[in-house]
Structure formats: structure tokens, C-alpha cells
mmCIF file of C-alpha atoms in Angstrom:
data_model
loop_
_atom_site.group_PDB
_atom_site.id
_atom_site.type_symbol
_atom_site.label_atom_id
_atom_site.label_comp_id
_atom_site.label_asym_id
_atom_site.label_seq_id
_atom_site.Cartn_x
_atom_site.Cartn_y
_atom_site.Cartn_z
ATOM 1 C CA MET A 4 31.080 -36.291 -53.125
ATOM 2 C CA ALA A 5 27.815 -37.648 -51.749
ATOM 3 C CA ALA A 6 25.731 -35.284 -49.673
ATOM 4 C CA ARG A 7 25.303 -36.173 -46.035
ATOM 5 C CA VAL A 8 21.956 -35.995 -44.302
ATOM 6 C CA LEU A 9 22.456 -34.776 -40.785
ATOM 7 C CA PRO A 10 20.275 -36.241 -38.040
ATOM 8 C CA PRO A 11 17.683 -33.877 -36.553
ATOM 9 C CA PRO A 12 18.541 -32.225 -33.226
ATOM 10 C CA PRO A 13 17.339 -34.074 -30.116
ATOM 11 C CA LEU A 14 13.808 -33.249 -29.044
ATOM 12 C CA PRO A 15 13.208 -31.637 -25.660
ATOM 13 C CA LEU A 16 12.130 -34.029 -22.933
ATOM 14 C CA VAL A 17 8.606 -32.606 -22.721
ATOM 15 C CA LEU A 18 8.045 -33.178 -26.463
ATOM 16 C CA LEU A 19 9.504 -36.679 -26.274
ATOM 17 C CA LEU A 20 7.083 -37.496 -23.501
ATOM 18 C CA LEU A 21 4.173 -36.327 -25.631
ATOM 19 C CA LEU A 22 5.300 -38.567 -28.478
ATOM 20 C CA LEU A 23 5.533 -41.639 -26.281
ATOM 21 C CA PRO A 24 2.579 -44.015 -25.975
ATOM 22 C CA LEU A 25 0.505 -43.265 -22.888
ATOM 23 C CA SER A 26 1.746 -46.346 -21.016
ATOM 24 C CA ALA A 27 5.376 -45.393 -21.678
ATOM 25 C CA ARG A 28 4.716 -41.869 -20.528
ATOM 26 C CA ASP A 29 3.262 -43.142 -17.279
ATOM 27 C CA THR A 30 6.383 -45.244 -16.761
ATOM 28 C CA VAL A 31 8.647 -42.201 -17.176
ATOM 29 C CA ALA A 32 6.538 -40.142 -14.780
ATOM 30 C CA ALA A 33 6.432 -42.973 -12.292
ATOM 31 C CA GLY A 34 10.214 -43.232 -12.372
ATOM 32 C CA GLU A 35 10.420 -40.082 -10.243
ATOM 33 C CA ASP A 36 8.051 -39.635 -7.343
ATOM 34 C CA PHE A 37 7.859 -35.879 -6.720
ATOM 35 C CA PRO A 38 5.916 -34.947 -3.565
ATOM 36 C CA ARG A 39 2.935 -32.643 -4.094
ATOM 37 C CA ASP A 40 2.076 -32.257 -0.392
ATOM 38 C CA GLY A 41 3.623 -28.843 0.236
ATOM 39 C CA ARG A 42 7.176 -29.910 1.005
ATOM 40 C CA VAL A 43 10.133 -28.152 -0.633
ATOM 41 C CA ILE A 44 11.764 -30.786 -2.825
ATOM 42 C CA ASP A 45 15.453 -31.145 -3.691
ATOM 43 C CA LEU A 46 16.357 -31.333 -7.374
ATOM 44 C CA ASP A 47 19.670 -31.847 -9.133
ATOM 45 C CA GLU A 48 21.021 -32.607 -12.598
ATOM 46 C CA SER A 49 19.696 -36.175 -12.462
ATOM 47 C CA ASN A 50 16.020 -35.341 -11.961
ATOM 48 C CA PHE A 51 15.454 -31.683 -12.871
ATOM 49 C CA GLU A 52 14.263 -32.276 -16.438
ATOM 50 C CA ALA A 53 12.003 -35.102 -15.252
ATOM 51 C CA ALA A 54 10.398 -32.694 -12.772
ATOM 52 C CA LEU A 55 9.764 -30.169 -15.547
ATOM 53 C CA GLY A 56 8.093 -32.917 -17.560
ATOM 54 C CA VAL A 57 5.501 -33.816 -14.937
ATOM 55 C CA ILE A 58 5.000 -30.651 -12.856
ATOM 56 C CA ASP A 59 3.002 -27.907 -14.582
ATOM 57 C CA PHE A 60 4.023 -25.109 -12.193
ATOM 58 C CA LEU A 61 7.437 -25.471 -10.587
ATOM 59 C CA PHE A 62 8.977 -22.689 -8.479
ATOM 60 C CA VAL A 63 12.742 -23.214 -8.121
ATOM 61 C CA ASP A 64 15.214 -21.652 -5.716
ATOM 62 C CA PHE A 65 18.721 -21.833 -7.209
ATOM 63 C CA TYR A 66 20.814 -21.360 -4.078
ATOM 64 C CA ALA A 67 24.300 -21.723 -2.614
ATOM 65 C CA PRO A 68 24.782 -23.220 0.870
ATOM 66 C CA TRP A 69 27.147 -20.425 1.925
ATOM 67 C CA CYS A 70 24.816 -17.594 0.794
ATOM 68 C CA GLY A 71 23.346 -15.560 3.672
ATOM 69 C CA HIS A 72 20.358 -14.344 1.626
ATOM 70 C CA CYS A 73 19.622 -17.954 0.686
ATOM 71 C CA LYS A 74 19.648 -19.006 4.347
ATOM 72 C CA ARG A 75 17.151 -16.268 5.202
ATOM 73 C CA LEU A 76 14.961 -17.240 2.252
ATOM 74 C CA ALA A 77 14.739 -20.936 3.187
ATOM 75 C CA PRO A 78 12.193 -20.599 6.038
ATOM 76 C CA GLU A 79 10.046 -18.290 3.875
ATOM 77 C CA LEU A 80 9.904 -20.990 1.189
ATOM 78 C CA ASP A 81 9.099 -23.628 3.801
ATOM 79 C CA GLU A 82 6.178 -21.472 4.935
ATOM 80 C CA ALA A 83 4.977 -20.656 1.418
ATOM 81 C CA ALA A 84 5.227 -24.176 -0.025
ATOM 82 C CA PRO A 85 2.082 -25.689 1.568
ATOM 83 C CA MET A 86 0.035 -22.608 0.661
ATOM 84 C CA LEU A 87 1.221 -22.796 -2.949
ATOM 85 C CA ALA A 88 0.464 -26.529 -3.066
ATOM 86 C CA GLY A 89 -3.106 -25.782 -1.998
ATOM 87 C CA LEU A 90 -3.901 -23.342 -4.814
ATOM 88 C CA SER A 91 -6.439 -24.241 -7.494
ATOM 89 C CA GLU A 92 -3.418 -24.304 -9.817
ATOM 90 C CA PRO A 93 -0.904 -25.988 -7.453
ATOM 91 C CA ILE A 94 2.692 -24.803 -7.482
ATOM 92 C CA VAL A 95 5.478 -27.130 -6.340
ATOM 93 C CA VAL A 96 8.455 -25.471 -4.632
ATOM 94 C CA ALA A 97 11.910 -26.932 -5.257
ATOM 95 C CA LYS A 98 15.514 -26.002 -4.566
ATOM 96 C CA VAL A 99 18.718 -26.650 -6.500
ATOM 97 C CA ASN A 100 22.208 -26.300 -5.078
ATOM 98 C CA ALA A 101 23.470 -24.297 -8.046
ATOM 99 C CA ASP A 102 26.905 -23.892 -6.481
ATOM 100 C CA LYS A 103 27.322 -27.666 -6.670
ATOM 101 C CA TYR A 104 25.337 -28.267 -9.873
ATOM 102 C CA ARG A 105 26.808 -25.364 -11.798
ATOM 103 C CA LYS A 106 26.027 -26.783 -15.221
ATOM 104 C CA LEU A 107 22.321 -26.824 -14.380
ATOM 105 C CA GLY A 108 22.455 -23.306 -13.010
ATOM 106 C CA SER A 109 24.360 -22.065 -16.046
ATOM 107 C CA LYS A 110 21.744 -23.576 -18.367
ATOM 108 C CA TYR A 111 19.143 -21.239 -16.869
ATOM 109 C CA GLY A 112 21.374 -18.177 -16.593
ATOM 110 C CA VAL A 113 21.963 -18.296 -12.850
ATOM 111 C CA ASP A 114 24.686 -15.774 -12.050
ATOM 112 C CA GLY A 115 23.844 -14.868 -8.455
ATOM 113 C CA PHE A 116 22.257 -16.349 -5.353
ATOM 114 C CA PRO A 117 19.484 -16.848 -4.734
ATOM 115 C CA THR A 118 17.939 -16.886 -8.210
ATOM 116 C CA LEU A 119 14.236 -17.693 -8.229
ATOM 117 C CA MET A 120 12.394 -18.996 -11.288
ATOM 118 C CA LEU A 121 8.856 -20.111 -11.966
ATOM 119 C CA PHE A 122 8.626 -22.784 -14.656
ATOM 120 C CA ILE A 123 5.221 -22.766 -16.347
ATOM 121 C CA HIS A 124 4.905 -25.953 -18.399
ATOM 122 C CA GLY A 125 8.694 -26.018 -18.588
ATOM 123 C CA VAL A 126 9.120 -22.372 -19.628
ATOM 124 C CA PRO A 127 11.152 -20.347 -17.084
ATOM 125 C CA ILE A 128 10.189 -16.885 -15.814
ATOM 126 C CA GLU A 129 12.592 -15.207 -13.390
ATOM 127 C CA TYR A 130 10.909 -14.074 -10.200
ATOM 128 C CA THR A 131 12.192 -10.812 -8.713
ATOM 129 C CA GLY A 132 9.324 -9.916 -6.369
ATOM 130 C CA SER A 133 9.045 -10.028 -2.599
ATOM 131 C CA ARG A 134 10.567 -13.033 -0.846
ATOM 132 C CA LYS A 135 8.292 -12.855 2.186
ATOM 133 C CA ALA A 136 6.086 -15.946 2.304
ATOM 134 C CA ASP A 137 2.679 -14.239 2.202
ATOM 135 C CA GLN A 138 3.590 -11.808 -0.574
ATOM 136 C CA LEU A 139 5.403 -14.514 -2.523
ATOM 137 C CA VAL A 140 2.227 -16.638 -2.488
ATOM 138 C CA ARG A 141 0.116 -13.683 -3.670
ATOM 139 C CA ASN A 142 2.532 -12.924 -6.502
ATOM 140 C CA LEU A 143 2.875 -16.507 -7.728
ATOM 141 C CA LYS A 144 -0.879 -17.045 -7.522
ATOM 142 C CA LYS A 145 -1.180 -14.165 -9.983
ATOM 143 C CA PHE A 146 1.461 -15.639 -12.317
ATOM 144 C CA VAL A 147 -0.413 -18.925 -12.825
ATOM 145 C CA ALA A 148 -3.880 -17.386 -13.162
ATOM 146 C CA PRO A 149 -5.515 -17.049 -16.611
ATOM 147 C CA ASP A 150 -4.632 -13.868 -18.481
ATOM 148 C CA VAL A 151 -8.322 -12.972 -18.486
ATOM 149 C CA SER A 152 -10.927 -14.791 -16.388
ATOM 150 C CA ILE A 153 -14.425 -15.248 -17.837
ATOM 151 C CA LEU A 154 -17.183 -14.719 -15.257
ATOM 152 C CA GLU A 155 -20.657 -16.069 -15.969
ATOM 153 C CA SER A 156 -22.656 -14.941 -12.915
ATOM 154 C CA ASP A 157 -22.865 -12.541 -9.981
ATOM 155 C CA SER A 158 -21.448 -15.223 -7.680
ATOM 156 C CA ALA A 159 -18.510 -15.786 -10.047
ATOM 157 C CA ILE A 160 -17.767 -12.047 -9.958
ATOM 158 C CA LYS A 161 -17.909 -12.042 -6.156
ATOM 159 C CA ASN A 162 -15.602 -15.064 -5.899
ATOM 160 C CA PHE A 163 -13.130 -13.591 -8.375
ATOM 161 C CA VAL A 164 -12.849 -10.321 -6.456
ATOM 162 C CA GLU A 165 -12.491 -12.105 -3.104
ATOM 163 C CA ASN A 166 -9.863 -14.539 -4.381
ATOM 164 C CA ALA A 167 -7.873 -11.776 -6.087
ATOM 165 C CA GLY A 168 -7.249 -10.133 -2.718
ATOM 166 C CA THR A 169 -5.940 -6.610 -2.243
ATOM 167 C CA SER A 170 -2.325 -6.749 -3.428
ATOM 168 C CA PHE A 171 -2.976 -6.026 -7.121
ATOM 169 C CA PRO A 172 -5.338 -3.743 -9.014
ATOM 170 C CA MET A 173 -8.057 -5.464 -11.005
ATOM 171 C CA PHE A 174 -9.883 -4.662 -14.218
ATOM 172 C CA LEU A 175 -13.446 -5.932 -14.618
ATOM 173 C CA GLY A 176 -15.041 -5.693 -18.047
ATOM 174 C CA PHE A 177 -18.841 -5.682 -18.307
ATOM 175 C CA GLY A 178 -20.280 -6.273 -21.743
ATOM 176 C CA VAL A 179 -16.747 -6.021 -23.102
ATOM 177 C CA ASN A 180 -15.452 -8.439 -25.733
ATOM 178 C CA ASP A 181 -12.758 -10.443 -23.967
ATOM 179 C CA SER A 182 -10.598 -10.333 -27.112
ATOM 180 C CA LEU A 183 -10.192 -6.578 -26.513
ATOM 181 C CA ILE A 184 -8.852 -7.199 -23.011
ATOM 182 C CA ALA A 185 -6.728 -10.265 -23.765
ATOM 183 C CA GLU A 186 -3.729 -8.276 -25.032
ATOM 184 C CA TYR A 187 -3.512 -6.283 -21.806
ATOM 185 C CA GLY A 188 -4.160 -9.352 -19.675
ATOM 186 C CA ARG A 189 -1.001 -10.845 -21.182
ATOM 187 C CA LYS A 190 1.023 -7.649 -21.182
ATOM 188 C CA TYR A 191 0.273 -6.672 -17.587
ATOM 189 C CA LYS A 192 -0.218 -10.166 -16.167
ATOM 190 C CA LYS A 193 2.318 -9.645 -13.379
ATOM 191 C CA ARG A 194 0.773 -6.363 -12.283
ATOM 192 C CA ALA A 195 -3.016 -6.752 -12.311
ATOM 193 C CA TRP A 196 -6.002 -9.086 -12.451
ATOM 194 C CA PHE A 197 -8.230 -9.037 -15.536
ATOM 195 C CA ALA A 198 -11.724 -10.478 -15.963
ATOM 196 C CA VAL A 199 -14.732 -10.116 -18.240
ATOM 197 C CA ALA A 200 -18.255 -10.629 -16.879
ATOM 198 C CA LYS A 201 -20.573 -12.190 -19.447
ATOM 199 C CA ASP A 202 -23.704 -12.219 -17.305
ATOM 200 C CA PHE A 203 -24.529 -9.956 -14.365
ATOM 201 C CA SER A 204 -27.471 -8.353 -12.595
ATOM 202 C CA GLU A 205 -28.486 -4.748 -12.003
ATOM 203 C CA ASP A 206 -27.233 -5.173 -8.430
ATOM 204 C CA VAL A 207 -23.731 -5.600 -9.838
ATOM 205 C CA MET A 208 -24.133 -2.475 -11.954
ATOM 206 C CA VAL A 209 -25.093 -0.529 -8.836
ATOM 207 C CA ALA A 210 -22.243 -2.014 -6.796
ATOM 208 C CA TYR A 211 -19.631 -1.098 -9.419
ATOM 209 C CA GLU A 212 -21.273 2.223 -10.277
ATOM 210 C CA PHE A 213 -21.782 1.855 -14.027
ATOM 211 C CA ASP A 214 -25.060 2.434 -15.868
ATOM 212 C CA LYS A 215 -24.324 1.247 -19.390
ATOM 213 C CA VAL A 216 -22.198 -1.247 -21.272
ATOM 214 C CA PRO A 217 -19.573 -1.819 -22.441
ATOM 215 C CA ALA A 218 -17.779 -0.630 -19.322
ATOM 216 C CA LEU A 219 -14.372 -1.362 -17.823
ATOM 217 C CA VAL A 220 -13.994 -0.854 -14.082
ATOM 218 C CA ALA A 221 -10.522 -0.436 -12.557
ATOM 219 C CA ILE A 222 -10.329 -1.212 -8.851
ATOM 220 C CA HIS A 223 -7.536 -0.684 -6.323
ATOM 221 C CA PRO A 224 -8.802 -2.667 -3.315
ATOM 222 C CA LYS A 225 -5.811 -1.742 -1.167
ATOM 223 C CA TYR A 226 -6.501 1.983 -1.605
ATOM 224 C CA LYS A 227 -10.300 1.686 -1.883
ATOM 225 C CA GLU A 228 -10.272 3.383 -5.281
ATOM 226 C CA GLN A 229 -12.378 2.708 -8.339
ATOM 227 C CA SER A 230 -12.473 4.324 -11.787
ATOM 228 C CA LEU A 231 -14.640 3.763 -14.843
ATOM 229 C CA PHE A 232 -13.990 3.629 -18.575
ATOM 230 C CA TYR A 233 -16.791 3.658 -21.180
ATOM 231 C CA GLY A 234 -14.541 3.751 -24.201
ATOM 232 C CA PRO A 235 -13.708 4.184 -26.934
ATOM 233 C CA PHE A 236 -12.325 0.615 -26.856
ATOM 234 C CA GLU A 237 -9.921 1.216 -29.713
ATOM 235 C CA GLU A 238 -6.515 2.523 -30.685
ATOM 236 C CA ASN A 239 -4.603 3.849 -27.675
ATOM 237 C CA PHE A 240 -7.541 4.911 -25.528
ATOM 238 C CA LEU A 241 -8.021 1.545 -23.845
ATOM 239 C CA GLU A 242 -4.338 0.958 -23.151
ATOM 240 C CA ASP A 243 -3.902 4.479 -21.796
ATOM 241 C CA PHE A 244 -6.685 3.834 -19.295
ATOM 242 C CA VAL A 245 -5.248 0.465 -18.262
ATOM 243 C CA ARG A 246 -1.682 1.758 -18.005
ATOM 244 C CA GLN A 247 -2.640 4.827 -15.981
ATOM 245 C CA SER A 248 -4.932 2.808 -13.706
ATOM 246 C CA LEU A 249 -2.194 0.349 -12.735
ATOM 247 C CA LEU A 250 -1.167 2.893 -10.098
ATOM 248 C CA PRO A 251 -3.462 4.377 -7.437
ATOM 249 C CA LEU A 252 -4.398 8.036 -7.794
ATOM 250 C CA VAL A 253 -1.813 9.009 -5.170
ATOM 251 C CA VAL A 254 1.124 6.658 -4.682
ATOM 252 C CA PRO A 255 2.818 6.286 -1.272
ATOM 253 C CA ILE A 256 6.481 6.159 -2.297
ATOM 254 C CA ASN A 257 8.476 3.362 -0.681
ATOM 255 C CA THR A 258 10.940 0.657 -1.713
ATOM 256 C CA GLU A 259 8.166 -1.448 -3.246
ATOM 257 C CA THR A 260 6.101 1.196 -5.037
ATOM 258 C CA ILE A 261 9.138 2.968 -6.487
ATOM 259 C CA LYS A 262 9.618 -0.091 -8.713
ATOM 260 C CA MET A 263 6.115 0.391 -10.086
ATOM 261 C CA LEU A 264 7.154 3.721 -11.583
ATOM 262 C CA ASN A 265 9.785 2.128 -13.811
ATOM 263 C CA ASP A 266 7.289 1.215 -16.531
ATOM 264 C CA ASP A 267 5.393 4.506 -16.347
ATOM 265 C CA GLN A 268 6.573 7.418 -18.463
ATOM 266 C CA ARG A 269 4.530 10.123 -16.710
ATOM 267 C CA LYS A 270 6.155 12.808 -14.590
ATOM 268 C CA VAL A 271 5.616 12.599 -10.841
ATOM 269 C CA VAL A 272 4.140 15.342 -8.690
ATOM 270 C CA LEU A 273 5.930 14.419 -5.460
ATOM 271 C CA THR A 274 4.956 15.750 -2.059
ATOM 272 C CA ILE A 275 7.618 15.479 0.645
ATOM 273 C CA LEU A 276 6.269 15.376 4.184
ATOM 274 C CA GLU A 277 7.794 15.120 7.621
ATOM 275 C CA ASP A 278 5.668 12.077 8.525
ATOM 276 C CA ASP A 279 3.285 10.624 5.946
ATOM 277 C CA SER A 280 1.158 8.968 8.624
ATOM 278 C CA ASP A 281 0.122 11.988 10.711
ATOM 279 C CA GLU A 282 -3.286 13.660 10.464
ATOM 280 C CA ASN A 283 -2.136 16.726 8.527
ATOM 281 C CA SER A 284 -0.491 14.527 5.908
ATOM 282 C CA THR A 285 -3.667 12.475 5.547
ATOM 283 C CA GLN A 286 -5.661 15.617 4.795
ATOM 284 C CA LEU A 287 -3.070 16.773 2.275
ATOM 285 C CA VAL A 288 -3.185 13.427 0.478
ATOM 286 C CA LYS A 289 -6.955 13.857 0.087
ATOM 287 C CA ILE A 290 -6.348 17.187 -1.669
ATOM 288 C CA LEU A 291 -3.775 15.576 -3.935
ATOM 289 C CA ARG A 292 -6.187 12.756 -4.739
ATOM 290 C CA SER A 293 -8.751 15.286 -6.006
ATOM 291 C CA ALA A 294 -6.128 16.865 -8.256
ATOM 292 C CA ALA A 295 -4.911 13.455 -9.474
ATOM 293 C CA SER A 296 -8.403 12.271 -10.459
ATOM 294 C CA ALA A 297 -8.645 15.160 -12.926
ATOM 295 C CA ASN A 298 -5.080 14.820 -14.227
ATOM 296 C CA ARG A 299 -4.201 11.281 -15.180
ATOM 297 C CA ASP A 300 -1.325 12.489 -17.338
ATOM 298 C CA LEU A 301 0.696 12.875 -14.142
ATOM 299 C CA VAL A 302 1.530 10.526 -11.288
ATOM 300 C CA PHE A 303 0.905 11.956 -7.829
ATOM 301 C CA GLY A 304 2.999 10.591 -4.989
ATOM 302 C CA TYR A 305 4.046 11.373 -1.439
ATOM 303 C CA VAL A 306 6.818 10.337 0.917
ATOM 304 C CA GLY A 307 7.691 11.105 4.517
ATOM 305 C CA ILE A 308 11.208 11.921 5.691
ATOM 306 C CA LYS A 309 10.480 9.802 8.743
ATOM 307 C CA GLN A 310 9.630 6.839 6.501
ATOM 308 C CA TRP A 311 12.419 7.125 3.882
ATOM 309 C CA ASP A 312 14.974 9.845 4.560
ATOM 310 C CA GLU A 313 17.619 8.430 2.186
ATOM 311 C CA PHE A 314 15.277 8.820 -0.792
ATOM 312 C CA VAL A 315 14.207 12.321 0.248
ATOM 313 C CA GLU A 316 17.822 13.482 0.565
ATOM 314 C CA THR A 317 18.310 12.959 -3.197
ATOM 315 C CA PHE A 318 16.122 16.061 -3.629
ATOM 316 C CA ASP A 319 18.264 18.156 -1.261
ATOM 317 C CA VAL A 320 15.526 18.025 1.358
ATOM 318 C CA SER A 321 16.253 17.302 5.030
ATOM 319 C CA LYS A 322 14.506 17.426 8.391
ATOM 320 C CA SER A 323 15.528 21.069 8.697
ATOM 321 C CA SER A 324 13.761 21.997 5.431
ATOM 322 C CA GLN A 325 10.424 23.777 5.456
ATOM 323 C CA LEU A 326 7.794 21.125 4.836
ATOM 324 C CA PRO A 327 5.669 20.029 3.111
ATOM 325 C CA LYS A 328 7.621 20.553 -0.084
ATOM 326 C CA LEU A 329 6.351 19.746 -3.558
ATOM 327 C CA LEU A 330 8.240 19.108 -6.756
ATOM 328 C CA VAL A 331 7.677 17.813 -10.256
ATOM 329 C CA TRP A 332 10.071 14.917 -10.915
ATOM 330 C CA ASP A 333 10.902 13.186 -14.190
ATOM 331 C CA ARG A 334 11.943 9.994 -12.272
ATOM 332 C CA ASN A 335 15.575 10.540 -13.226
ATOM 333 C CA GLU A 336 17.733 13.383 -11.918
ATOM 334 C CA GLU A 337 15.639 16.299 -13.112
ATOM 335 C CA TYR A 338 13.067 17.893 -10.829
ATOM 336 C CA GLU A 339 11.475 21.297 -10.347
ATOM 337 C CA LEU A 340 10.499 22.604 -6.926
ATOM 338 C CA VAL A 341 7.005 24.044 -6.443
ATOM 339 C CA SER A 342 6.376 26.198 -3.397
ATOM 340 C CA THR A 343 2.913 25.199 -2.183
ATOM 341 C CA VAL A 344 0.159 22.670 -2.661
ATOM 342 C CA SER A 345 -2.124 25.341 -4.095
ATOM 343 C CA SER A 346 0.429 26.356 -6.727
ATOM 344 C CA VAL A 347 0.685 22.738 -7.902
ATOM 345 C CA ILE A 348 -3.066 22.405 -8.141
ATOM 346 C CA ASN A 349 -3.477 25.813 -9.838
ATOM 347 C CA SER A 350 -0.818 24.944 -12.413
ATOM 348 C CA ILE A 351 -2.562 21.668 -13.161
ATOM 349 C CA PHE A 352 -6.200 22.769 -13.386
#
């Protein structure tokens, strides 16, 4: 019996486009005119793959017309779309009726509505962050940024810090080989900004409070915190510093920050307050911050009953309890009550 030679599997559209002559490629791209002016575009099974072929960064809302969450999301996307289109790396926002075009939704694993995905050069990444327009823009801006930015001057450093904003921590390397940072820039891309400064003045050294190189500065703009790492830039020392510095010294526990603890294996020293915004609580947080700066093997956090009573009740604490109350929590069901702030600090130091 003669052997059969099977034909090769079909090439993906993006690869086929690359293999076409330039003029043919232009014809394919011209066949679909996708707006880039900040409008949310409608895609379906007839033009979705074509959009992936010509749009580098495509943010897609897989929705169902009857879905209440989808209806609430729509105006947020309308607001975010022009801001995303104006980025240095423009992002086009699109929507797909995945209830109608179920085959397309199934191809990308859509099993609930809305499902949000960012396609970077055709590769999908599911987006599970905030759906509010301003926060969505900040998050997606981070997703399409380089893993590690290379800064060649004082002005480049200033622009990087200003453009990064205050939503994410940032790590600035001075005199650090960018290859040492690249791994963490990729690994923690969704959670922090990374940059390496190749040329900088003494004024920068004074501003970021380092006096020798190599140095890695971790900054939490939102909490006005800064920490410094001089090495060693090897083995686990560097990653430990990066991982621990992803969180502020003292974390205000809420529905957003609680998610940040999922990837952190440290135990949490949790302070439960009546109201985390009153003056007494502010002073207590300052004390906790001093303890946290000397003990990075623990996460220090605080929460007010007034702000999140449902979470506090999981620790058998209520408004009638004597507060503040402190406990050491393993982030699961195990926790150990500690009577006073001083006893926590004494046990740590």
C-alpha cells in the first residue's frame, strides 16, 4: 500500500498575511475598514479574524444583550475607548455578541458574560480587573507597555514616573543590568511598572535617596512609600525584594486589595478598627508602618468595621467587640488573636 502524504494544517491568518506579498497584504487589510478614532466597534464571525490581523492591541467585550452586567459595562467602554485610542500604543475597543455568535465565543473559552479579553498581536489575555472606565484605562495601559522601559536621561525618568501614574508600584533600576530585571518585568507585568535608567544625574540620586549603584528603588506613589535595594542581585534575593515590595508596607484591606494577597504567601498581621479613616486609626497605622518596615516577612494590613463589616465578621468580630483588635492571619481560615498593638510589635522585634 502506498504511503499517503497528508497536507499540512492551515496556517493562522496572521501568518498567512505575513507570507503574502506586501501589495496583497494591503488589499486584505483594506478589505475591512476598522475605525481607530475611539469608537467601540462591532465584530462578528465574518470580520473578527481580520481585525486580529490588522489591529495590534484589541480589547474585546464578549457580551450578551440580555445580560445586566453587560448593559452596565457598555457606557464604561464608551468612555474608555477614546482614551485607549489616544495612548502611545493605541488600543481599539470592540464588542462581540457572543450569545448570537456562540462559535466565536466558544473558540476563546467564553463561558459567562461579560468576558473581557485583550488581544496582543492576536494572542488573547483575559482581563479580570476593574470595569470602571478610568481604572480600566490605567490597567490596559500597563498591559501594553514594555516589560522593562529603558531610560536614557533625567527627563526620560521624569516622564516615565509621571506617565506611570499612581495606581501601580514601580521599580526603577539605576546602574542595574536590564537583563536582571527583565524576568520580573514579565512575571509581574500586570502588577507593577519596571524601568532601568542608563544615564542619570546626581540630582536623581538625591531625589530617589540612593548613594551608590547598582540600586533598585521600589516606589508606591499612591501610599507615598519608597524602599531601596542594593543587592545582592542574584539567586532569590532580588525576587524576594520585588515580591515583597509589590504591596505597600501597610495594606488597607478592601475588595480590591484583598485580591493582591492571593499571590503572596506571607502571613498577615491584621488590625481591625471601628473606622479606618478616623484620627486614632491614622496614628495606629503609622505605628504599624514602623513595624512593617523592619519585618518584610509579614504583611501588615488594617480594615475598619465601618468600611467592610462582612469581611470583619469572618473573624468573629463585631461592632460590640473591644477594638482595635489584632490578629495574625494565614489568609485562609486560620488566625490567632493578639491582644494589643504593643504585643504584636514586641513579638515581632
